[in-house]
Amino acid sequence: SFLPVAKCSPYLISDDRVRKLDITPVLGRGYSIMTDSYHSTCLMVEDTTPPSYNYDYTFYEFTSQTETQRSLGGKLKKSFGFWKVKEEYSAQASSTSKTSSQTHMVVAVMRIERYYSSVREEVSPLSDDAKTLLNNQDYVGFFKACGPNYVRGIRRAQEVTAIFRFQSSSTEVAKSFSAGLKVSGWGQSIETSFASKSKFSQVRSSLSIKILGFGLGLNEAGSDTLVATSLEEYNEVMKFAFKSFTQSENSYAIGMVYGMEVVPWVDNSAFQVESKLLDDDILIPVPRSLIPKAPCKNANYVEDSNGYCCDPLQLYDTTTSTYTDDGANPSANICRVQRGLDKAVAKENMSANGEFVARLDAAMRYKLVQLSTMEKCISAANSYPSDYDDNILLPQDSVEYNEVIDASYSLMHLKIALDPFGDYGLVRHMAKELDEYIDMFYSPCLAALFGMNIDVTPDTEARFFAAYPWHTHDECMHLSCLATNMRWDRENGGCVPSLILGTSSATYG
């Protein structure tokens, strides 16, 4: 696998990452691009920009192969109900092959999109807890809690999809009925009188209408009309949908999230003020290749012990890890020239380090959850007496599994796999792996990000967090340790497969 790439200022997401129904994108909430995870809401959104709307009401015909290909290959693919429509069409094709009358289908999609709903950052302050973290210069704590980015804008969509299915022995009659639906349905309702013609008697008797709603509000007047068995009832459904889309009290905040704009915290003015990111100058050493060598052309420069030239105030005493006050004895010291780091580079370094901290935290959290889940599972298995050892285990309803390769596992099989000696040996071993992972990778990497391994005093230097990006620290470049089910390699450094992977794991040296 490859390490995810983080893009900044801003980053637009309009795919399934924001359309999952088990997460809640909220304006001002933290988000990590590298881990695709949401964090706490640290920006108090007081006001938003008024959204704009796009409205679309389209019919799609499935009465011929040409029309079907045109419909499935067009903008219907972008609708929320596309996969259900495709499923219905497959069922239609299967049923048509078994009867003399052909089953036809027409799909109507009413959709409204809201965009430009964005945070008004000039009136949206940081939360008090987030300010406290930044005032204490606890950048790691801030990015763990609030994420490296936040949601600045959300695009929402609401949709009602209606699937008309009917049977007709004549293709011409089916096309005529479909044309009648489309011609009379360009408004909010269908003129039902055309369907009363005698040639449509078979169509009327077999007509079924399936309604699919996406992103609708609850407890709204008329919501009980979302079931239609006739064209008249279908008209009531679409009238309710249009009213719900445009006239509800909180319609601007209702709907499925269709896309969002993500912005790094370092680009937020409130963050810059509270973090004091731009207040202090960050000085970093100049590479030795850029320091002039002796003989010194500048009369004010002195020569150090390695033959480099610099200002006397840039002489560095390696024994005391301090700069000397004068150049009285330059041959005993070295030139350690410093330059100010550009503010824009400092911002990018902090943003990149924030993303990496989120990735590092996700890897650590996975190991902690794995250990606690394993202990819970083994304890539950051992709590059953031996009389139950031959009982067959069944998967929970919430667990997805492949029925094709479904096998029978008894309670004894589970005990032997997880705790063969009944002494929680696997739990103890995994706990030792976790401790070693923290000591050899996690803690040294965080220390390197804060410069705690620089000079003679292991103190946290907050400005160092913005001085260098994470990939310049050797302690953080053991990228194999960011994968799941890995442990520290005692022989070669880095990480190798953990004992939890069974026979595929490396020998524990």
Tab-separated table of N, CA and C in Angstrom, residues 261-313:
chain	number	residue	atom	x	y	z
A	261	GLU	N	-15.851	21.109	1.604
A	261	GLU	CA	-14.582	21.803	1.453
A	261	GLU	C	-13.820	21.693	2.774
A	262	VAL	N	-12.594	21.185	2.689
A	262	VAL	CA	-11.751	20.978	3.862
A	262	VAL	C	-10.553	21.926	3.775
A	263	VAL	N	-10.271	22.616	4.885
A	263	VAL	CA	-9.210	23.620	4.920
A	263	VAL	C	-8.275	23.316	6.091
A	264	PRO	N	-6.960	23.434	5.909
A	264	PRO	CA	-6.023	23.230	7.027
A	264	PRO	C	-6.227	24.282	8.117
A	265	TRP	N	-6.052	23.875	9.360
A	265	TRP	CA	-6.182	24.810	10.473
A	265	TRP	C	-5.180	25.956	10.365
A	266	VAL	N	-4.013	25.691	9.789
A	266	VAL	CA	-2.989	26.727	9.729
A	266	VAL	C	-3.400	27.891	8.837
A	267	ASP	N	-4.433	27.702	8.014
A	267	ASP	CA	-4.924	28.787	7.168
A	267	ASP	C	-6.063	29.562	7.823
A	268	ASN	N	-6.424	29.173	9.037
A	268	ASN	CA	-7.483	29.870	9.757
A	268	ASN	C	-6.864	30.994	10.589
A	269	SER	N	-7.379	32.199	10.450
A	269	SER	CA	-6.782	33.353	11.134
A	269	SER	C	-6.862	33.222	12.646
A	270	ALA	N	-7.966	32.677	13.168
A	270	ALA	CA	-8.088	32.492	14.615
A	270	ALA	C	-7.035	31.511	15.129
A	271	PHE	N	-6.762	30.457	14.371
A	271	PHE	CA	-5.726	29.494	14.758
A	271	PHE	C	-4.357	30.160	14.766
A	272	GLN	N	-4.071	30.964	13.754
A	272	GLN	CA	-2.764	31.619	13.679
A	272	GLN	C	-2.539	32.547	14.871
A	273	VAL	N	-3.599	33.237	15.300
A	273	VAL	CA	-3.470	34.155	16.429
A	273	VAL	C	-3.260	33.382	17.724
A	274	GLU	N	-4.086	32.363	17.967
A	274	GLU	CA	-4.010	31.621	19.220
A	274	GLU	C	-2.745	30.771	19.318
A	275	SER	N	-2.276	30.244	18.198
A	275	SER	CA	-1.088	29.381	18.224
A	275	SER	C	0.204	30.177	18.239
A	276	LYS	N	0.094	31.486	17.990
A	276	LYS	CA	1.284	32.365	17.923
A	276	LYS	C	2.263	31.864	16.867
A	277	LEU	N	1.696	31.272	15.822
A	277	LEU	CA	2.516	30.673	14.774
A	277	LEU	C	3.368	31.712	14.063
A	278	LEU	N	2.833	32.915	13.880
A	278	LEU	CA	3.543	33.939	13.120
A	278	LEU	C	4.204	34.982	14.009
A	279	ASP	N	4.130	34.797	15.329
A	279	ASP	CA	4.696	35.809	16.238
A	279	ASP	C	6.212	35.712	16.337
A	280	ASP	N	6.711	34.507	16.509
A	280	ASP	CA	8.135	34.318	16.753
A	280	ASP	C	8.845	33.865	15.487
A	281	ASP	N	10.070	34.312	15.334
A	281	ASP	CA	10.900	33.845	14.232
A	281	ASP	C	11.471	32.473	14.564
A	282	ILE	N	11.444	31.598	13.581
A	282	ILE	CA	12.011	30.263	13.735
A	282	ILE	C	13.347	30.241	13.007
A	283	LEU	N	14.420	30.008	13.755
A	283	LEU	CA	15.759	29.968	13.195
A	283	LEU	C	16.198	28.527	13.019
A	284	ILE	N	16.682	28.210	11.831
A	284	ILE	CA	17.156	26.856	11.546
A	284	ILE	C	18.581	26.941	11.000
A	285	PRO	N	19.393	25.918	11.258
A	285	PRO	CA	20.788	25.939	10.770
A	285	PRO	C	20.858	25.921	9.249
A	286	VAL	N	21.805	26.679	8.727
A	286	VAL	CA	22.070	26.667	7.290
A	286	VAL	C	22.916	25.431	6.963
A	287	PRO	N	22.622	24.716	5.881
A	287	PRO	CA	23.444	23.547	5.516
A	287	PRO	C	24.918	23.922	5.356
A	288	ARG	N	25.800	23.002	5.728
A	288	ARG	CA	27.233	23.289	5.680
A	288	ARG	C	27.699	23.637	4.271
A	289	SER	N	27.025	23.080	3.257
A	289	SER	CA	27.439	23.352	1.881
A	289	SER	C	27.231	24.801	1.480
A	290	LEU	N	26.412	25.549	2.235
A	290	LEU	CA	26.151	26.946	1.916
A	290	LEU	C	27.001	27.907	2.741
A	291	ILE	N	27.794	27.374	3.679
A	291	ILE	CA	28.669	28.220	4.496
A	291	ILE	C	30.007	28.379	3.772
A	292	PRO	N	30.492	29.612	3.593
A	292	PRO	CA	31.763	29.804	2.862
A	292	PRO	C	32.946	29.189	3.606
A	293	LYS	N	33.911	28.723	2.831
A	293	LYS	CA	35.111	28.126	3.405
A	293	LYS	C	36.255	29.138	3.431
A	294	ALA	N	37.262	28.836	4.272
A	294	ALA	CA	38.448	29.692	4.369
A	294	ALA	C	39.261	29.586	3.061
A	295	PRO	N	39.991	30.635	2.705
A	295	PRO	CA	40.158	31.874	3.499
A	295	PRO	C	38.915	32.765	3.450
A	296	CYS	N	38.652	33.426	4.554
A	296	CYS	CA	37.439	34.231	4.675
A	296	CYS	C	37.591	35.529	3.882
A	297	LYS	N	36.676	35.758	2.969
A	297	LYS	CA	36.712	36.972	2.159
A	297	LYS	C	36.157	38.175	2.919
A	298	ASN	N	35.296	37.928	3.876
A	298	ASN	CA	34.734	39.017	4.693
A	298	ASN	C	35.661	39.256	5.888
A	299	ALA	N	36.123	40.484	6.018
A	299	ALA	CA	37.085	40.801	7.080
A	299	ALA	C	36.507	40.608	8.467
A	300	ASN	N	35.176	40.657	8.608
A	300	ASN	CA	34.538	40.510	9.922
A	300	ASN	C	34.302	39.043	10.292
A	301	TYR	N	34.545	38.119	9.373
A	301	TYR	CA	34.321	36.697	9.628
A	301	TYR	C	35.570	36.073	10.244
A	302	VAL	N	35.363	34.973	10.959
A	302	VAL	CA	36.469	34.211	11.535
A	302	VAL	C	36.387	32.772	11.026
A	303	GLU	N	37.500	32.071	11.120
A	303	GLU	CA	37.572	30.687	10.663
A	303	GLU	C	37.386	29.737	11.843
A	304	ASP	N	36.501	28.732	11.664
A	304	ASP	CA	36.237	27.785	12.754
A	304	ASP	C	37.191	26.595	12.673
A	305	SER	N	36.966	25.601	13.520
A	305	SER	CA	37.859	24.445	13.607
A	305	SER	C	37.805	23.570	12.363
A	306	ASN	N	36.764	23.697	11.540
A	306	ASN	CA	36.625	22.889	10.330
A	306	ASN	C	36.970	23.660	9.060
A	307	GLY	N	37.446	24.895	9.214
A	307	GLY	CA	37.840	25.672	8.054
A	307	GLY	C	36.701	26.409	7.385
A	308	TYR	N	35.590	26.647	8.118
A	308	TYR	CA	34.467	27.411	7.579
A	308	TYR	C	34.501	28.829	8.145
A	309	CYS	N	33.925	29.773	7.402
A	309	CYS	CA	33.917	31.178	7.800
A	309	CYS	C	32.524	31.620	8.219
A	310	CYS	N	32.461	32.393	9.292
A	310	CYS	CA	31.171	32.907	9.749
A	310	CYS	C	31.404	34.091	10.682
A	311	ASP	N	30.314	34.757	11.015
A	311	ASP	CA	30.356	35.840	11.988
A	311	ASP	C	30.715	35.253	13.363
A	312	PRO	N	31.499	35.947	14.159
A	312	PRO	CA	31.862	35.410	15.483
A	312	PRO	C	30.666	35.032	16.341
A	313	LEU	N	29.566	35.747	16.176
A	313	LEU	CA	28.369	35.430	16.981
A	313	LEU	C	27.694	34.131	16.550
